[in-house]
């Protein structure tokens, strides 16, 4: 199984890359996570938020692996406990499919990305900085994996 974490935003601070890298390297080969960074759509006086989100959505749709099942991270999605994520991760692994997890830009995900998702996952009702979301997601995936393999990390 491969999980592709598709995130809008590039040029992350060192602490984000270090935090993400720490958990990514802990995951075994049978649960690899590939980070795909996409540029922000242009925002400013001459470009609307809608146009920026549309461009981000197009880039995101192009980055989703052929045949991947899609999970959107969305504040309006369903909150999962760590144990629920572990059950989901186990189901994902048993399905034999690959997954793309989508993290939108500052204005969220484009409507077509949300429509494509088979599930919408909310990390929190809080608004979280996008760089931090990457670290939270990879850490939770590692934690879920550790639960499935009775590793003491979760304790």
Short mmCIF file of the C-alpha atoms (twelve columns), coordinates in Angstrom:
data_MODEL
# 
_entry.id   MODEL 
# 
loop_
_atom_site.group_PDB 
_atom_site.id 
_atom_site.type_symbol 
_atom_site.label_atom_id 
_atom_site.label_alt_id 
_atom_site.label_comp_id 
_atom_site.label_asym_id 
_atom_site.label_seq_id 
_atom_site.Cartn_x 
_atom_site.Cartn_y 
_atom_site.Cartn_z 
_atom_site.pdbx_PDB_model_num 
ATOM 1   C CA . UNK A 1   0.000   0.000  0.000   1 
ATOM 2   C CA . UNK A 2   1.141   3.480  -0.810  1 
ATOM 3   C CA . UNK A 3   -0.315  6.618  0.681   1 
ATOM 4   C CA . UNK A 4   0.210   9.795  -1.266  1 
ATOM 5   C CA . UNK A 5   -0.141  12.909 0.906   1 
ATOM 6   C CA . UNK A 6   -0.958  15.672 -1.564  1 
ATOM 7   C CA . UNK A 7   -0.588  19.101 0.024   1 
ATOM 8   C CA . UNK A 8   -0.875  22.631 -1.287  1 
ATOM 9   C CA . UNK A 9   2.144   24.688 -0.295  1 
ATOM 10  C CA . UNK A 10  5.867   24.497 -0.954  1 
ATOM 11  C CA . UNK A 11  9.023   25.816 0.699   1 
ATOM 12  C CA . UNK A 12  8.149   24.684 4.204   1 
ATOM 13  C CA . UNK A 13  10.225  25.831 7.179   1 
ATOM 14  C CA . UNK A 14  12.975  23.463 8.333   1 
ATOM 15  C CA . UNK A 15  11.022  22.449 11.450  1 
ATOM 16  C CA . UNK A 16  8.171   21.185 9.248   1 
ATOM 17  C CA . UNK A 17  10.481  19.148 7.032   1 
ATOM 18  C CA . UNK A 18  12.298  17.740 10.060  1 
ATOM 19  C CA . UNK A 19  9.082   16.852 11.884  1 
ATOM 20  C CA . UNK A 20  7.528   15.285 8.812   1 
ATOM 21  C CA . UNK A 21  10.730  13.429 7.968   1 
ATOM 22  C CA . UNK A 22  11.075  11.989 11.460  1 
ATOM 23  C CA . UNK A 23  7.734   10.172 11.299  1 
ATOM 24  C CA . UNK A 24  7.937   9.294  7.608   1 
ATOM 25  C CA . UNK A 25  11.205  7.408  8.138   1 
ATOM 26  C CA . UNK A 26  9.648   5.379  10.961  1 
ATOM 27  C CA . UNK A 27  7.000   3.896  8.693   1 
ATOM 28  C CA . UNK A 28  7.926   0.548  7.120   1 
ATOM 29  C CA . UNK A 29  8.016   -0.139 3.406   1 
ATOM 30  C CA . UNK A 30  4.615   -1.789 3.399   1 
ATOM 31  C CA . UNK A 31  3.097   1.529  4.500   1 
ATOM 32  C CA . UNK A 32  5.017   4.153  2.582   1 
ATOM 33  C CA . UNK A 33  3.852   7.737  2.499   1 
ATOM 34  C CA . UNK A 34  4.849   9.928  -0.418  1 
ATOM 35  C CA . UNK A 35  4.556   13.683 0.061   1 
ATOM 36  C CA . UNK A 36  3.523   15.624 -3.045  1 
ATOM 37  C CA . UNK A 37  3.793   19.388 -2.646  1 
ATOM 38  C CA . UNK A 38  1.804   21.620 -4.967  1 
ATOM 39  C CA . UNK A 39  2.268   25.363 -5.453  1 
ATOM 40  C CA . UNK A 40  -0.281  27.775 -4.080  1 
ATOM 41  C CA . UNK A 41  -2.598  29.280 -6.651  1 
ATOM 42  C CA . UNK A 42  -1.864  32.972 -7.232  1 
ATOM 43  C CA . UNK A 43  -3.689  35.283 -4.860  1 
ATOM 44  C CA . UNK A 44  -3.735  39.035 -5.022  1 
ATOM 45  C CA . UNK A 45  -5.462  42.063 -6.458  1 
ATOM 46  C CA . UNK A 46  -5.516  40.650 -9.975  1 
ATOM 47  C CA . UNK A 47  -6.580  37.097 -9.065  1 
ATOM 48  C CA . UNK A 48  -9.551  35.916 -7.039  1 
ATOM 49  C CA . UNK A 49  -9.559  33.245 -4.353  1 
ATOM 50  C CA . UNK A 50  -11.873 31.150 -6.520  1 
ATOM 51  C CA . UNK A 51  -9.375  31.169 -9.390  1 
ATOM 52  C CA . UNK A 52  -6.552  30.220 -7.010  1 
ATOM 53  C CA . UNK A 53  -8.568  27.341 -5.572  1 
ATOM 54  C CA . UNK A 54  -9.498  26.169 -9.060  1 
ATOM 55  C CA . UNK A 55  -5.822  26.022 -10.060 1 
ATOM 56  C CA . UNK A 56  -4.904  24.228 -6.851  1 
ATOM 57  C CA . UNK A 57  -7.738  21.769 -7.474  1 
ATOM 58  C CA . UNK A 58  -6.560  21.068 -11.017 1 
ATOM 59  C CA . UNK A 59  -3.013  20.422 -9.786  1 
ATOM 60  C CA . UNK A 60  -4.312  18.218 -7.013  1 
ATOM 61  C CA . UNK A 61  -6.524  16.166 -9.344  1 
ATOM 62  C CA . UNK A 62  -3.531  15.632 -11.648 1 
ATOM 63  C CA . UNK A 63  -1.388  14.462 -8.702  1 
ATOM 64  C CA . UNK A 64  -3.823  11.784 -7.530  1 
ATOM 65  C CA . UNK A 65  -2.524  8.378  -8.521  1 
ATOM 66  C CA . UNK A 66  -4.472  6.437  -11.114 1 
ATOM 67  C CA . UNK A 67  -6.914  4.201  -9.266  1 
ATOM 68  C CA . UNK A 68  -6.168  5.777  -5.880  1 
ATOM 69  C CA . UNK A 69  -8.929  6.024  -3.358  1 
ATOM 70  C CA . UNK A 70  -9.230  9.591  -2.106  1 
ATOM 71  C CA . UNK A 71  -9.572  10.947 1.445   1 
ATOM 72  C CA . UNK A 72  -10.020 14.720 1.837   1 
ATOM 73  C CA . UNK A 73  -8.876  16.497 4.962   1 
ATOM 74  C CA . UNK A 74  -11.659 18.956 5.591   1 
ATOM 75  C CA . UNK A 75  -12.802 20.856 8.674   1 
ATOM 76  C CA . UNK A 76  -16.381 19.781 7.873   1 
ATOM 77  C CA . UNK A 77  -15.370 16.126 7.697   1 
ATOM 78  C CA . UNK A 78  -15.755 13.438 10.320  1 
ATOM 79  C CA . UNK A 79  -13.423 13.426 13.305  1 
ATOM 80  C CA . UNK A 80  -11.599 10.113 13.751  1 
ATOM 81  C CA . UNK A 81  -10.035 8.918  16.964  1 
ATOM 82  C CA . UNK A 82  -6.553  7.484  16.678  1 
ATOM 83  C CA . UNK A 83  -8.044  4.029  17.173  1 
ATOM 84  C CA . UNK A 84  -10.515 4.671  14.330  1 
ATOM 85  C CA . UNK A 85  -7.648  5.779  12.111  1 
ATOM 86  C CA . UNK A 86  -5.844  2.539  12.990  1 
ATOM 87  C CA . UNK A 87  -8.925  0.528  11.956  1 
ATOM 88  C CA . UNK A 88  -9.166  2.577  8.748   1 
ATOM 89  C CA . UNK A 89  -5.471  2.085  8.023   1 
ATOM 90  C CA . UNK A 90  -5.892  -1.655 8.516   1 
ATOM 91  C CA . UNK A 91  -8.849  -1.682 6.101   1 
ATOM 92  C CA . UNK A 92  -6.842  0.378  3.596   1 
ATOM 93  C CA . UNK A 93  -3.951  -2.089 3.776   1 
ATOM 94  C CA . UNK A 94  -6.261  -5.087 3.388   1 
ATOM 95  C CA . UNK A 95  -8.021  -3.530 0.387   1 
ATOM 96  C CA . UNK A 96  -4.818  -3.622 -1.653  1 
ATOM 97  C CA . UNK A 97  -5.564  -0.116 -2.930  1 
ATOM 98  C CA . UNK A 98  -3.402  2.970  -2.829  1 
ATOM 99  C CA . UNK A 99  -4.708  6.132  -1.209  1 
ATOM 100 C CA . UNK A 100 -4.350  9.852  -1.778  1 
ATOM 101 C CA . UNK A 101 -4.934  12.126 1.208   1 
ATOM 102 C CA . UNK A 102 -5.665  15.705 0.172   1 
ATOM 103 C CA . UNK A 103 -4.639  18.799 2.161   1 
ATOM 104 C CA . UNK A 104 -5.914  22.038 0.664   1 
ATOM 105 C CA . UNK A 105 -4.455  25.504 0.676   1 
ATOM 106 C CA . UNK A 106 -5.373  28.462 2.890   1 
ATOM 107 C CA . UNK A 107 -8.919  28.504 1.539   1 
ATOM 108 C CA . UNK A 108 -9.466  24.747 1.715   1 
ATOM 109 C CA . UNK A 109 -9.992  22.200 -1.029  1 
ATOM 110 C CA . UNK A 110 -11.534 22.874 -4.416  1 
ATOM 111 C CA . UNK A 111 -15.106 21.570 -4.724  1 
ATOM 112 C CA . UNK A 112 -14.115 18.953 -7.327  1 
ATOM 113 C CA . UNK A 113 -11.545 17.509 -4.911  1 
ATOM 114 C CA . UNK A 114 -14.132 17.269 -2.148  1 
ATOM 115 C CA . UNK A 115 -16.589 15.649 -4.565  1 
ATOM 116 C CA . UNK A 116 -14.013 13.005 -5.532  1 
ATOM 117 C CA . UNK A 117 -13.293 12.002 -1.938  1 
ATOM 118 C CA . UNK A 118 -14.851 8.822  -0.597  1 
ATOM 119 C CA . UNK A 119 -14.351 10.159 2.934   1 
ATOM 120 C CA . UNK A 120 -13.754 13.532 4.541   1 
ATOM 121 C CA . UNK A 121 -11.526 13.513 7.617   1 
ATOM 122 C CA . UNK A 122 -11.426 16.409 10.078  1 
ATOM 123 C CA . UNK A 123 -8.360  16.652 12.295  1 
ATOM 124 C CA . UNK A 124 -10.020 19.310 14.439  1 
ATOM 125 C CA . UNK A 125 -12.710 21.952 14.479  1 
ATOM 126 C CA . UNK A 126 -9.829  24.394 14.963  1 
ATOM 127 C CA . UNK A 127 -8.201  26.094 12.007  1 
ATOM 128 C CA . UNK A 128 -4.711  24.619 11.838  1 
ATOM 129 C CA . UNK A 129 -1.683  25.999 9.999   1 
ATOM 130 C CA . UNK A 130 -1.177  23.937 6.856   1 
ATOM 131 C CA . UNK A 131 2.477   23.162 7.585   1 
ATOM 132 C CA . UNK A 132 1.451   21.700 10.951  1 
ATOM 133 C CA . UNK A 133 -1.239  19.529 9.345   1 
ATOM 134 C CA . UNK A 134 1.432   17.587 7.455   1 
ATOM 135 C CA . UNK A 135 3.194   16.718 10.674  1 
ATOM 136 C CA . UNK A 136 -0.052  15.811 12.448  1 
ATOM 137 C CA . UNK A 137 -1.148  13.516 9.633   1 
ATOM 138 C CA . UNK A 138 2.154   11.648 9.299   1 
ATOM 139 C CA . UNK A 139 2.474   11.306 13.091  1 
ATOM 140 C CA . UNK A 140 -1.063  9.936  13.352  1 
ATOM 141 C CA . UNK A 141 -0.416  7.483  10.532  1 
ATOM 142 C CA . UNK A 142 2.686   6.276  12.361  1 
ATOM 143 C CA . UNK A 143 0.742   6.053  15.629  1 
ATOM 144 C CA . UNK A 144 -2.045  4.099  13.917  1 
ATOM 145 C CA . UNK A 145 0.543   1.737  12.427  1 
ATOM 146 C CA . UNK A 146 2.115   1.275  15.871  1 
ATOM 147 C CA . UNK A 147 -1.290  0.359  17.328  1 
ATOM 148 C CA . UNK A 148 -1.815  -2.275 14.643  1 
ATOM 149 C CA . UNK A 149 1.577   -3.810 15.412  1 
ATOM 150 C CA . UNK A 150 1.390   -3.581 19.225  1 
ATOM 151 C CA . UNK A 151 4.322   -1.183 19.288  1 
ATOM 152 C CA . UNK A 152 4.651   0.731  22.594  1 
ATOM 153 C CA . UNK A 153 4.754   4.158  20.872  1 
ATOM 154 C CA . UNK A 154 1.005   4.694  21.383  1 
ATOM 155 C CA . UNK A 155 1.206   4.202  25.138  1 
# 
